[in-house]
Amino acid sequence: MTTNYDPIAEQYQRSKQQPWRTHIEAFSLMEMIGDPTGLSVLDMACGEGFYTRMIRQKGAAVVTGVDLSDGMINLARKQEVEYQLGIDYLVSDARNLNSAEKYDLVVAAYLLNYSQTRSELQEMCDSIARCLKPRGRFVTINSNPGLEFPTAPSYRKYGFETSAMLPWQTGTPITWTFHLEDGPFEIENYYLDIALHEEVLTAAGFREVRLHPPKLSSAGKAAHDHDFWNTFLNHPPVALIECLK
Ligand SMILES: C[S@@+](CC[C@H](N)C(=O)[O-])C[C@H]1O[C@@H](n2cnc3c(N)ncnc32)[C@H](O)[C@@H]1O
């Protein structure tokens, strides 16, 4: 199990090809982001730049990606050499990023669920708020803080499984096992409940904090029938949060 992405950067990148990533994760996150045309955007915990590139390609004027992992940022920079999108990538801990630039929008796909405690979550949310312009927006997707992972169903048919131990309390690890053609790999993140997210985001200066379940795209409905998506949509392992500074 790891929260260090250096040794699994390339495998994580390939896990983005699983259909749920496209038809639920990317569809829901990009819909919540809306039209980024002309905006300055910071992608926190950008990984190898999956959403960083997508946001830039959809018209954002300035896009910066930040991640703790050298391995992930190396992959992101290699793709920047290939695609020449004008994205800056830097290695930094999201909790103490001191950006001179202030952004219209901060996006974070799977960052908040790396906090194990209220104080770590507060550091992340304070840092995000510092990077935003007044009235800027924050959009994030994470392990669903409203799902009891110890009793969650199997997601094996989507290409991954989750497991978590009891007691189900702040900081309990959630293990995600992704099954790729050449074998599985694991990542670990942590449970923090919905109320804690709301309290911490509010304390960081955010308002209109809203939690949303993920949605399925029409292409996803066409690709697989209702029975296939049922488990995921009835017990979503991921959830989105949006709020305003
Ligand atoms: C599940 S990956 C998601 C990557 C990317 N957002 C995506 O959706 O493809 C989580 C990322 O969070 C990064 N991360 C974890 N803790 C972090 C922190 N404190 N600061 C910055 N990045 C962090 C990891 O290095 C990893 O690349």
mmCIF file of N, CA and C in Angstrom, residues 87-219:
data_model
loop_
_atom_site.group_PDB
_atom_site.id
_atom_site.type_symbol
_atom_site.label_atom_id
_atom_site.label_comp_id
_atom_site.label_asym_id
_atom_site.label_seq_id
_atom_site.Cartn_x
_atom_site.Cartn_y
_atom_site.Cartn_z
ATOM 1 N N ILE A 87 1.577 24.539 -20.085
ATOM 2 C CA ILE A 87 1.239 24.321 -18.666
ATOM 3 C C ILE A 87 2.531 24.282 -17.852
ATOM 4 N N ASP A 88 2.528 24.962 -16.709
ATOM 5 C CA ASP A 88 3.665 24.884 -15.770
ATOM 6 C C ASP A 88 3.358 23.827 -14.733
ATOM 7 N N TYR A 89 4.337 22.971 -14.460
ATOM 8 C CA TYR A 89 4.167 21.947 -13.421
ATOM 9 C C TYR A 89 5.211 22.161 -12.340
ATOM 10 N N LEU A 90 4.806 22.098 -11.083
ATOM 11 C CA LEU A 90 5.794 22.158 -10.019
ATOM 12 C C LEU A 90 5.559 21.113 -8.947
ATOM 13 N N VAL A 91 6.690 20.700 -8.342
ATOM 14 C CA VAL A 91 6.625 19.748 -7.231
ATOM 15 C C VAL A 91 6.483 20.554 -5.949
ATOM 16 N N SER A 92 5.394 20.333 -5.236
ATOM 17 C CA SER A 92 5.206 21.024 -3.946
ATOM 18 C C SER A 92 4.141 20.294 -3.144
ATOM 19 N N ASP A 93 4.224 20.425 -1.841
ATOM 20 C CA ASP A 93 3.156 19.956 -0.973
ATOM 21 C C ASP A 93 2.033 20.994 -1.026
ATOM 22 N N ALA A 94 0.834 20.533 -1.360
ATOM 23 C CA ALA A 94 -0.307 21.447 -1.483
ATOM 24 C C ALA A 94 -0.574 22.195 -0.181
ATOM 25 N N ARG A 95 -0.115 21.655 0.932
ATOM 26 C CA ARG A 95 -0.432 22.272 2.225
ATOM 27 C C ARG A 95 0.355 23.538 2.479
ATOM 28 N N ASN A 96 1.532 23.653 1.833
ATOM 29 C CA ASN A 96 2.280 24.895 2.092
ATOM 30 C C ASN A 96 2.704 25.585 0.809
ATOM 31 N N LEU A 97 1.814 25.545 -0.161
ATOM 32 C CA LEU A 97 2.098 26.237 -1.415
ATOM 33 C C LEU A 97 1.937 27.741 -1.192
ATOM 34 N N ASN A 98 2.979 28.488 -1.543
ATOM 35 C CA ASN A 98 2.871 29.943 -1.417
ATOM 36 C C ASN A 98 2.959 30.560 -2.795
ATOM 37 N N SER A 99 1.824 30.552 -3.472
ATOM 38 C CA SER A 99 1.811 31.011 -4.859
ATOM 39 C C SER A 99 1.629 32.519 -4.897
ATOM 40 N N ALA A 100 2.505 33.198 -5.655
ATOM 41 C CA ALA A 100 2.348 34.651 -5.825
ATOM 42 C C ALA A 100 1.119 34.900 -6.707
ATOM 43 N N GLU A 101 0.905 33.997 -7.669
ATOM 44 C CA GLU A 101 -0.231 34.114 -8.581
ATOM 45 C C GLU A 101 -1.515 33.701 -7.857
ATOM 46 N N LYS A 102 -2.580 34.464 -8.046
ATOM 47 C CA LYS A 102 -3.888 34.080 -7.489
ATOM 48 C C LYS A 102 -4.783 33.640 -8.645
ATOM 49 N N TYR A 103 -5.520 32.553 -8.424
ATOM 50 C CA TYR A 103 -6.259 31.898 -9.506
ATOM 51 C C TYR A 103 -7.771 32.136 -9.395
ATOM 52 N N ASP A 104 -8.450 32.025 -10.563
ATOM 53 C CA ASP A 104 -9.920 32.104 -10.576
ATOM 54 C C ASP A 104 -10.529 30.810 -10.047
ATOM 55 N N LEU A 105 -9.824 29.705 -10.321
ATOM 56 C CA LEU A 105 -10.380 28.384 -10.003
ATOM 57 C C LEU A 105 -9.260 27.474 -9.514
ATOM 58 N N VAL A 106 -9.500 26.783 -8.411
ATOM 59 C CA VAL A 106 -8.601 25.697 -7.995
ATOM 60 C C VAL A 106 -9.377 24.389 -8.130
ATOM 61 N N VAL A 107 -8.735 23.409 -8.769
ATOM 62 C CA VAL A 107 -9.315 22.069 -8.934
ATOM 63 C C VAL A 107 -8.420 21.102 -8.184
ATOM 64 N N ALA A 108 -8.995 20.114 -7.507
ATOM 65 C CA ALA A 108 -8.159 19.102 -6.837
ATOM 66 C C ALA A 108 -8.866 17.748 -6.945
ATOM 67 N N ALA A 109 -8.342 16.879 -7.785
ATOM 68 C CA ALA A 109 -8.901 15.529 -7.910
ATOM 69 C C ALA A 109 -8.106 14.609 -6.999
ATOM 70 N N TYR A 110 -8.724 14.190 -5.907
ATOM 71 C CA TYR A 110 -8.134 13.257 -4.934
ATOM 72 C C TYR A 110 -6.961 13.865 -4.172
ATOM 73 N N LEU A 111 -7.165 15.057 -3.628
ATOM 74 C CA LEU A 111 -6.180 15.643 -2.713
ATOM 75 C C LEU A 111 -6.683 15.588 -1.272
ATOM 76 N N LEU A 112 -7.912 16.074 -1.032
ATOM 77 C CA LEU A 112 -8.385 16.227 0.353
ATOM 78 C C LEU A 112 -8.367 14.891 1.088
ATOM 79 N N ASN A 113 -8.581 13.787 0.326
ATOM 80 C CA ASN A 113 -8.617 12.463 0.994
ATOM 81 C C ASN A 113 -7.223 11.965 1.397
ATOM 82 N N TYR A 114 -6.200 12.802 1.201
ATOM 83 C CA TYR A 114 -4.880 12.467 1.759
ATOM 84 C C TYR A 114 -4.660 13.077 3.130
ATOM 85 N N SER A 115 -5.654 13.846 3.621
ATOM 86 C CA SER A 115 -5.569 14.336 4.994
ATOM 87 C C SER A 115 -5.986 13.205 5.918
ATOM 88 N N GLN A 116 -5.257 13.068 7.010
ATOM 89 C CA GLN A 116 -5.623 12.030 7.993
ATOM 90 C C GLN A 116 -6.285 12.631 9.220
ATOM 91 N N THR A 117 -6.138 13.943 9.369
ATOM 92 C CA THR A 117 -6.646 14.602 10.573
ATOM 93 C C THR A 117 -7.309 15.920 10.189
ATOM 94 N N ARG A 118 -8.089 16.461 11.128
ATOM 95 C CA ARG A 118 -8.711 17.771 10.909
ATOM 96 C C ARG A 118 -7.644 18.824 10.607
ATOM 97 N N SER A 119 -6.537 18.776 11.325
ATOM 98 C CA SER A 119 -5.545 19.843 11.129
ATOM 99 C C SER A 119 -4.874 19.725 9.757
ATOM 100 N N GLU A 120 -4.675 18.497 9.265
ATOM 101 C CA GLU A 120 -4.112 18.364 7.904
ATOM 102 C C GLU A 120 -5.100 18.860 6.854
ATOM 103 N N LEU A 121 -6.386 18.520 7.049
ATOM 104 C CA LEU A 121 -7.404 19.002 6.099
ATOM 105 C C LEU A 121 -7.474 20.528 6.139
ATOM 106 N N GLN A 122 -7.353 21.094 7.345
ATOM 107 C CA GLN A 122 -7.397 22.553 7.475
ATOM 108 C C GLN A 122 -6.215 23.195 6.736
ATOM 109 N N GLU A 123 -5.024 22.595 6.883
ATOM 110 C CA GLU A 123 -3.848 23.133 6.170
ATOM 111 C C GLU A 123 -4.076 23.130 4.658
ATOM 112 N N MET A 124 -4.652 22.031 4.152
ATOM 113 C CA MET A 124 -4.907 21.942 2.699
ATOM 114 C C MET A 124 -5.905 23.005 2.255
ATOM 115 N N CYS A 125 -7.002 23.110 3.007
ATOM 116 C CA CYS A 125 -8.065 24.042 2.592
ATOM 117 C C CYS A 125 -7.617 25.496 2.753
ATOM 118 N N ASP A 126 -6.828 25.793 3.793
ATOM 119 C CA ASP A 126 -6.283 27.153 3.959
ATOM 120 C C ASP A 126 -5.384 27.498 2.779
ATOM 121 N N SER A 127 -4.564 26.521 2.373
ATOM 122 C CA SER A 127 -3.640 26.749 1.269
ATOM 123 C C SER A 127 -4.409 26.994 -0.032
ATOM 124 N N ILE A 128 -5.448 26.209 -0.254
ATOM 125 C CA ILE A 128 -6.279 26.381 -1.456
ATOM 126 C C ILE A 128 -6.908 27.774 -1.451
ATOM 127 N N ALA A 129 -7.442 28.175 -0.301
ATOM 128 C CA ALA A 129 -8.068 29.500 -0.204
ATOM 129 C C ALA A 129 -7.047 30.607 -0.495
ATOM 130 N N ARG A 130 -5.817 30.440 -0.015
ATOM 131 C CA ARG A 130 -4.759 31.455 -0.255
ATOM 132 C C ARG A 130 -4.424 31.599 -1.735
ATOM 133 N N CYS A 131 -4.587 30.518 -2.493
ATOM 134 C CA CYS A 131 -4.236 30.540 -3.921
ATOM 135 C C CYS A 131 -5.340 31.136 -4.790
ATOM 136 N N LEU A 132 -6.516 31.372 -4.198
ATOM 137 C CA LEU A 132 -7.650 31.862 -4.983
ATOM 138 C C LEU A 132 -7.801 33.379 -4.894
ATOM 139 N N LYS A 133 -8.305 33.958 -5.975
ATOM 140 C CA LYS A 133 -8.706 35.362 -5.947
ATOM 141 C C LYS A 133 -9.969 35.482 -5.079
ATOM 142 N N PRO A 134 -10.294 36.688 -4.605
ATOM 143 C CA PRO A 134 -11.578 36.855 -3.919
ATOM 144 C C PRO A 134 -12.705 36.390 -4.858
ATOM 145 N N ARG A 135 -13.670 35.692 -4.342
ATOM 146 C CA ARG A 135 -14.814 35.116 -5.091
ATOM 147 C C ARG A 135 -14.387 33.997 -6.047
ATOM 148 N N GLY A 136 -13.157 33.508 -5.895
ATOM 149 C CA GLY A 136 -12.707 32.363 -6.699
ATOM 150 C C GLY A 136 -13.439 31.095 -6.279
ATOM 151 N N ARG A 137 -13.293 30.055 -7.105
ATOM 152 C CA ARG A 137 -14.076 28.831 -6.904
ATOM 153 C C ARG A 137 -13.145 27.641 -6.704
ATOM 154 N N PHE A 138 -13.598 26.705 -5.865
ATOM 155 C CA PHE A 138 -12.854 25.463 -5.620
ATOM 156 C C PHE A 138 -13.758 24.290 -5.963
ATOM 157 N N VAL A 139 -13.244 23.368 -6.779
ATOM 158 C CA VAL A 139 -13.986 22.168 -7.183
ATOM 159 C C VAL A 139 -13.101 20.955 -6.928
ATOM 160 N N THR A 140 -13.658 19.930 -6.270
ATOM 161 C CA THR A 140 -12.825 18.776 -5.910
ATOM 162 C C THR A 140 -13.618 17.472 -5.979
ATOM 163 N N ILE A 141 -12.916 16.389 -6.280
ATOM 164 C CA ILE A 141 -13.503 15.035 -6.224
ATOM 165 C C ILE A 141 -12.583 14.195 -5.343
ATOM 166 N N ASN A 142 -13.175 13.336 -4.534
ATOM 167 C CA ASN A 142 -12.412 12.528 -3.560
ATOM 168 C C ASN A 142 -13.128 11.218 -3.312
ATOM 169 N N SER A 143 -12.504 10.336 -2.528
ATOM 170 C CA SER A 143 -13.234 9.215 -1.961
ATOM 171 C C SER A 143 -14.465 9.794 -1.259
ATOM 172 N N ASN A 144 -15.604 9.160 -1.463
ATOM 173 C CA ASN A 144 -16.873 9.713 -0.975
ATOM 174 C C ASN A 144 -16.898 9.775 0.555
ATOM 175 N N PRO A 145 -16.929 11.002 1.136
ATOM 176 C CA PRO A 145 -16.950 11.091 2.608
ATOM 177 C C PRO A 145 -18.278 10.640 3.199
ATOM 178 N N GLY A 146 -19.271 10.374 2.346
ATOM 179 C CA GLY A 146 -20.576 9.924 2.832
ATOM 180 C C GLY A 146 -20.770 8.415 2.727
ATOM 181 N N LEU A 147 -19.753 7.695 2.242
ATOM 182 C CA LEU A 147 -19.899 6.238 2.072
ATOM 183 C C LEU A 147 -19.167 5.499 3.190
ATOM 184 N N GLU A 148 -19.835 4.494 3.757
ATOM 185 C CA GLU A 148 -19.169 3.631 4.752
ATOM 186 C C GLU A 148 -18.399 2.557 4.000
ATOM 187 N N PHE A 149 -17.132 2.801 3.768
ATOM 188 C CA PHE A 149 -16.334 1.872 2.965
ATOM 189 C C PHE A 149 -16.231 0.463 3.556
ATOM 190 N N PRO A 150 -16.242 0.289 4.893
ATOM 191 C CA PRO A 150 -16.143 -1.095 5.403
ATOM 192 C C PRO A 150 -17.297 -1.981 4.953
ATOM 193 N N THR A 151 -18.463 -1.382 4.638
ATOM 194 C CA THR A 151 -19.618 -2.191 4.212
ATOM 195 C C THR A 151 -19.994 -1.924 2.753
ATOM 196 N N ALA A 152 -19.121 -1.266 2.027
ATOM 197 C CA ALA A 152 -19.424 -0.947 0.624
ATOM 198 C C ALA A 152 -19.417 -2.224 -0.227
ATOM 199 N N PRO A 153 -20.161 -2.221 -1.339
ATOM 200 C CA PRO A 153 -20.155 -3.404 -2.211
ATOM 201 C C PRO A 153 -18.842 -3.525 -2.979
ATOM 202 N N SER A 154 -18.706 -4.621 -3.716
ATOM 203 C CA SER A 154 -17.519 -4.805 -4.556
ATOM 204 C C SER A 154 -17.656 -3.971 -5.836
ATOM 205 N N TYR A 155 -16.561 -3.300 -6.199
ATOM 206 C CA TYR A 155 -16.524 -2.531 -7.451
ATOM 207 C C TYR A 155 -15.645 -3.248 -8.476
ATOM 208 N N ARG A 156 -15.440 -4.550 -8.280
ATOM 209 C CA ARG A 156 -14.504 -5.314 -9.116
ATOM 210 C C ARG A 156 -14.842 -5.229 -10.599
ATOM 211 N N LYS A 157 -16.150 -5.178 -10.923
ATOM 212 C CA LYS A 157 -16.509 -5.154 -12.353
ATOM 213 C C LYS A 157 -16.110 -3.839 -13.028
ATOM 214 N N TYR A 158 -15.791 -2.817 -12.234
ATOM 215 C CA TYR A 158 -15.332 -1.539 -12.813
ATOM 216 C C TYR A 158 -13.806 -1.479 -12.914
ATOM 217 N N GLY A 159 -13.135 -2.537 -12.394
ATOM 218 C CA GLY A 159 -11.676 -2.583 -12.505
ATOM 219 C C GLY A 159 -10.937 -2.193 -11.239
ATOM 220 N N PHE A 160 -11.686 -2.050 -10.122
ATOM 221 C CA PHE A 160 -11.011 -1.728 -8.851
ATOM 222 C C PHE A 160 -11.825 -2.280 -7.695
ATOM 223 N N GLU A 161 -11.192 -2.347 -6.538
ATOM 224 C CA GLU A 161 -11.881 -2.744 -5.306
ATOM 225 C C GLU A 161 -11.458 -1.788 -4.201
ATOM 226 N N THR A 162 -12.311 -1.665 -3.185
ATOM 227 C CA THR A 162 -11.952 -0.847 -2.023
ATOM 228 C C THR A 162 -12.059 -1.716 -0.768
ATOM 229 N N SER A 163 -11.272 -1.370 0.249
ATOM 230 C CA SER A 163 -11.440 -2.041 1.536
ATOM 231 C C SER A 163 -11.065 -1.059 2.645
ATOM 232 N N ALA A 164 -11.688 -1.249 3.781
ATOM 233 C CA ALA A 164 -11.407 -0.390 4.934
ATOM 234 C C ALA A 164 -11.749 -1.158 6.193
ATOM 235 N N MET A 165 -11.010 -0.876 7.249
ATOM 236 C CA MET A 165 -11.206 -1.583 8.512
ATOM 237 C C MET A 165 -12.119 -0.780 9.434
ATOM 238 N N LEU A 166 -12.610 -1.429 10.463
ATOM 239 C CA LEU A 166 -13.299 -0.751 11.561
ATOM 240 C C LEU A 166 -12.256 -0.464 12.641
ATOM 241 N N PRO A 167 -12.433 0.487 13.509
ATOM 242 C CA PRO A 167 -13.560 1.395 13.582
ATOM 243 C C PRO A 167 -13.513 2.438 12.460
ATOM 244 N N TRP A 168 -14.717 2.789 11.990
ATOM 245 C CA TRP A 168 -14.866 3.760 10.907
ATOM 246 C C TRP A 168 -14.869 5.154 11.521
ATOM 247 N N GLN A 169 -13.723 5.778 11.515
ATOM 248 C CA GLN A 169 -13.574 7.072 12.207
ATOM 249 C C GLN A 169 -12.538 7.915 11.466
ATOM 250 N N THR A 170 -12.454 9.186 11.849
ATOM 251 C CA THR A 170 -11.527 10.115 11.205
ATOM 252 C C THR A 170 -10.139 9.492 11.082
ATOM 253 N N GLY A 171 -9.640 9.469 9.855
ATOM 254 C CA GLY A 171 -8.285 8.974 9.620
ATOM 255 C C GLY A 171 -8.187 7.500 9.303
ATOM 256 N N THR A 172 -9.323 6.759 9.339
ATOM 257 C CA THR A 172 -9.253 5.329 8.987
ATOM 258 C C THR A 172 -8.817 5.189 7.526
ATOM 259 N N PRO A 173 -7.804 4.345 7.253
ATOM 260 C CA PRO A 173 -7.347 4.178 5.867
ATOM 261 C C PRO A 173 -8.382 3.479 4.982
ATOM 262 N N ILE A 174 -8.467 3.928 3.752
ATOM 263 C CA ILE A 174 -9.274 3.278 2.712
ATOM 264 C C ILE A 174 -8.279 2.803 1.652
ATOM 265 N N THR A 175 -8.280 1.507 1.374
ATOM 266 C CA THR A 175 -7.363 0.976 0.360
ATOM 267 C C THR A 175 -8.110 0.778 -0.948
ATOM 268 N N TRP A 176 -7.558 1.331 -2.010
ATOM 269 C CA TRP A 176 -8.099 1.140 -3.359
ATOM 270 C C TRP A 176 -7.134 0.218 -4.096
ATOM 271 N N THR A 177 -7.643 -0.895 -4.613
ATOM 272 C CA THR A 177 -6.828 -1.818 -5.412
ATOM 273 C C THR A 177 -7.302 -1.736 -6.857
ATOM 274 N N PHE A 178 -6.417 -1.286 -7.736
ATOM 275 C CA PHE A 178 -6.763 -1.179 -9.159
ATOM 276 C C PHE A 178 -6.244 -2.412 -9.884
ATOM 277 N N HIS A 179 -7.086 -2.999 -10.711
ATOM 278 C CA HIS A 179 -6.692 -4.188 -11.475
ATOM 279 C C HIS A 179 -6.407 -3.776 -12.915
ATOM 280 N N LEU A 180 -5.148 -3.888 -13.290
ATOM 281 C CA LEU A 180 -4.751 -3.592 -14.666
ATOM 282 C C LEU A 180 -4.396 -4.900 -15.353
ATOM 283 N N GLU A 181 -4.216 -4.854 -16.665
ATOM 284 C CA GLU A 181 -3.926 -6.103 -17.407
ATOM 285 C C GLU A 181 -2.678 -6.799 -16.894
ATOM 286 N N ASP A 182 -1.681 -6.022 -16.461
ATOM 287 C CA ASP A 182 -0.427 -6.639 -15.995
ATOM 288 C C ASP A 182 -0.394 -6.818 -14.477
ATOM 289 N N GLY A 183 -1.547 -6.712 -13.833
ATOM 290 C CA GLY A 183 -1.604 -6.984 -12.394
ATOM 291 C C GLY A 183 -2.148 -5.809 -11.605
ATOM 292 N N PRO A 184 -2.361 -6.027 -10.295
ATOM 293 C CA PRO A 184 -2.955 -4.978 -9.472
ATOM 294 C C PRO A 184 -1.920 -4.028 -8.856
ATOM 295 N N PHE A 185 -2.391 -2.851 -8.458
ATOM 296 C CA PHE A 185 -1.589 -1.988 -7.587
ATOM 297 C C PHE A 185 -2.531 -1.310 -6.610
ATOM 298 N N GLU A 186 -1.961 -0.853 -5.482
ATOM 299 C CA GLU A 186 -2.807 -0.314 -4.417
ATOM 300 C C GLU A 186 -2.438 1.120 -4.080
ATOM 301 N N ILE A 187 -3.447 1.894 -3.692
ATOM 302 C CA ILE A 187 -3.191 3.196 -3.083
ATOM 303 C C ILE A 187 -4.037 3.292 -1.812
ATOM 304 N N GLU A 188 -3.641 4.191 -0.957
ATOM 305 C CA GLU A 188 -4.356 4.328 0.312
ATOM 306 C C GLU A 188 -4.718 5.797 0.517
ATOM 307 N N ASN A 189 -5.960 6.054 0.890
ATOM 308 C CA ASN A 189 -6.299 7.397 1.365
ATOM 309 C C ASN A 189 -7.135 7.262 2.633
ATOM 310 N N TYR A 190 -7.731 8.357 3.104
ATOM 311 C CA TYR A 190 -8.261 8.351 4.476
ATOM 312 C C TYR A 190 -9.683 8.899 4.555
ATOM 313 N N TYR A 191 -10.403 8.393 5.544
ATOM 314 C CA TYR A 191 -11.787 8.809 5.755
ATOM 315 C C TYR A 191 -11.861 10.050 6.643
ATOM 316 N N LEU A 192 -12.583 11.035 6.153
ATOM 317 C CA LEU A 192 -12.945 12.212 6.948
ATOM 318 C C LEU A 192 -14.412 12.477 6.611
ATOM 319 N N ASP A 193 -15.262 12.735 7.604
ATOM 320 C CA ASP A 193 -16.691 12.770 7.298
ATOM 321 C C ASP A 193 -17.135 14.088 6.650
ATOM 322 N N ILE A 194 -18.399 14.105 6.241
ATOM 323 C CA ILE A 194 -18.923 15.262 5.488
ATOM 324 C C ILE A 194 -18.903 16.520 6.348
ATOM 325 N N ALA A 195 -19.358 16.384 7.610
ATOM 326 C CA ALA A 195 -19.435 17.559 8.488
ATOM 327 C C ALA A 195 -18.051 18.190 8.664
ATOM 328 N N LEU A 196 -17.047 17.358 8.784
ATOM 329 C CA LEU A 196 -15.678 17.870 8.959
ATOM 330 C C LEU A 196 -15.244 18.674 7.723
ATOM 331 N N HIS A 197 -15.560 18.167 6.534
ATOM 332 C CA HIS A 197 -15.233 18.913 5.306
ATOM 333 C C HIS A 197 -15.929 20.283 5.323
ATOM 334 N N GLU A 198 -17.211 20.275 5.704
ATOM 335 C CA GLU A 198 -17.968 21.540 5.697
ATOM 336 C C GLU A 198 -17.382 22.520 6.711
ATOM 337 N N GLU A 199 -17.062 22.020 7.901
ATOM 338 C CA GLU A 199 -16.529 22.900 8.946
ATOM 339 C C GLU A 199 -15.175 23.489 8.532
ATOM 340 N N VAL A 200 -14.331 22.626 8.001
ATOM 341 C CA VAL A 200 -12.968 23.054 7.677
ATOM 342 C C VAL A 200 -12.969 24.022 6.485
ATOM 343 N N LEU A 201 -13.783 23.722 5.479
ATOM 344 C CA LEU A 201 -13.852 24.629 4.319
ATOM 345 C C LEU A 201 -14.407 25.989 4.749
ATOM 346 N N THR A 202 -15.402 25.987 5.619
ATOM 347 C CA THR A 202 -15.977 27.246 6.106
ATOM 348 C C THR A 202 -14.922 28.023 6.905
ATOM 349 N N ALA A 203 -14.179 27.304 7.746
ATOM 350 C CA ALA A 203 -13.125 27.971 8.540
ATOM 351 C C ALA A 203 -12.032 28.537 7.633
ATOM 352 N N ALA A 204 -11.838 27.932 6.452
ATOM 353 C CA ALA A 204 -10.822 28.427 5.508
ATOM 354 C C ALA A 204 -11.330 29.637 4.724
ATOM 355 N N GLY A 205 -12.612 29.993 4.904
ATOM 356 C CA GLY A 205 -13.148 31.181 4.240
ATOM 357 C C GLY A 205 -14.043 30.860 3.052
ATOM 358 N N PHE A 206 -14.430 29.599 2.902
ATOM 359 C CA PHE A 206 -15.314 29.234 1.790
ATOM 360 C C PHE A 206 -16.770 29.329 2.217
ATOM 361 N N ARG A 207 -17.636 29.590 1.248
ATOM 362 C CA ARG A 207 -19.088 29.625 1.479
ATOM 363 C C ARG A 207 -19.762 28.773 0.406
ATOM 364 N N GLU A 208 -21.050 28.573 0.588
ATOM 365 C CA GLU A 208 -21.845 27.772 -0.359
ATOM 366 C C GLU A 208 -21.173 26.428 -0.656
ATOM 367 N N VAL A 209 -20.787 25.735 0.409
ATOM 368 C CA VAL A 209 -20.115 24.426 0.282
ATOM 369 C C VAL A 209 -21.176 23.381 -0.072
ATOM 370 N N ARG A 210 -21.021 22.748 -1.226
ATOM 371 C CA ARG A 210 -22.022 21.756 -1.671
ATOM 372 C C ARG A 210 -21.354 20.447 -2.056
ATOM 373 N N LEU A 211 -21.939 19.362 -1.543
ATOM 374 C CA LEU A 211 -21.449 18.011 -1.886
ATOM 375 C C LEU A 211 -22.390 17.433 -2.946
ATOM 376 N N HIS A 212 -21.821 16.810 -3.967
ATOM 377 C CA HIS A 212 -22.626 16.236 -5.055
ATOM 378 C C HIS A 212 -22.212 14.794 -5.321
ATOM 379 N N PRO A 213 -23.187 13.935 -5.627
ATOM 380 C CA PRO A 213 -22.822 12.587 -6.087
ATOM 381 C C PRO A 213 -22.308 12.683 -7.524
ATOM 382 N N PRO A 214 -21.559 11.676 -7.975
ATOM 383 C CA PRO A 214 -21.116 11.695 -9.369
ATOM 384 C C PRO A 214 -22.268 11.345 -10.306
ATOM 385 N N LYS A 215 -22.095 11.700 -11.569
ATOM 386 C CA LYS A 215 -23.127 11.415 -12.586
ATOM 387 C C LYS A 215 -22.533 10.565 -13.694
ATOM 388 N N LEU A 216 -23.414 9.908 -14.419
ATOM 389 C CA LEU A 216 -22.999 9.068 -15.554
ATOM 390 C C LEU A 216 -23.286 9.811 -16.862
ATOM 391 N N SER A 217 -22.311 9.823 -17.757
ATOM 392 C CA SER A 217 -22.503 10.494 -19.052
ATOM 393 C C SER A 217 -23.446 9.695 -19.945
ATOM 394 N N SER A 218 -24.002 10.351 -20.963
ATOM 395 C CA SER A 218 -24.865 9.614 -21.900
ATOM 396 C C SER A 218 -24.030 8.610 -22.699
ATOM 397 N N ALA A 219 -22.761 8.923 -22.959
ATOM 398 C CA ALA A 219 -21.893 7.948 -23.648
ATOM 399 C C ALA A 219 -21.714 6.703 -22.776
#
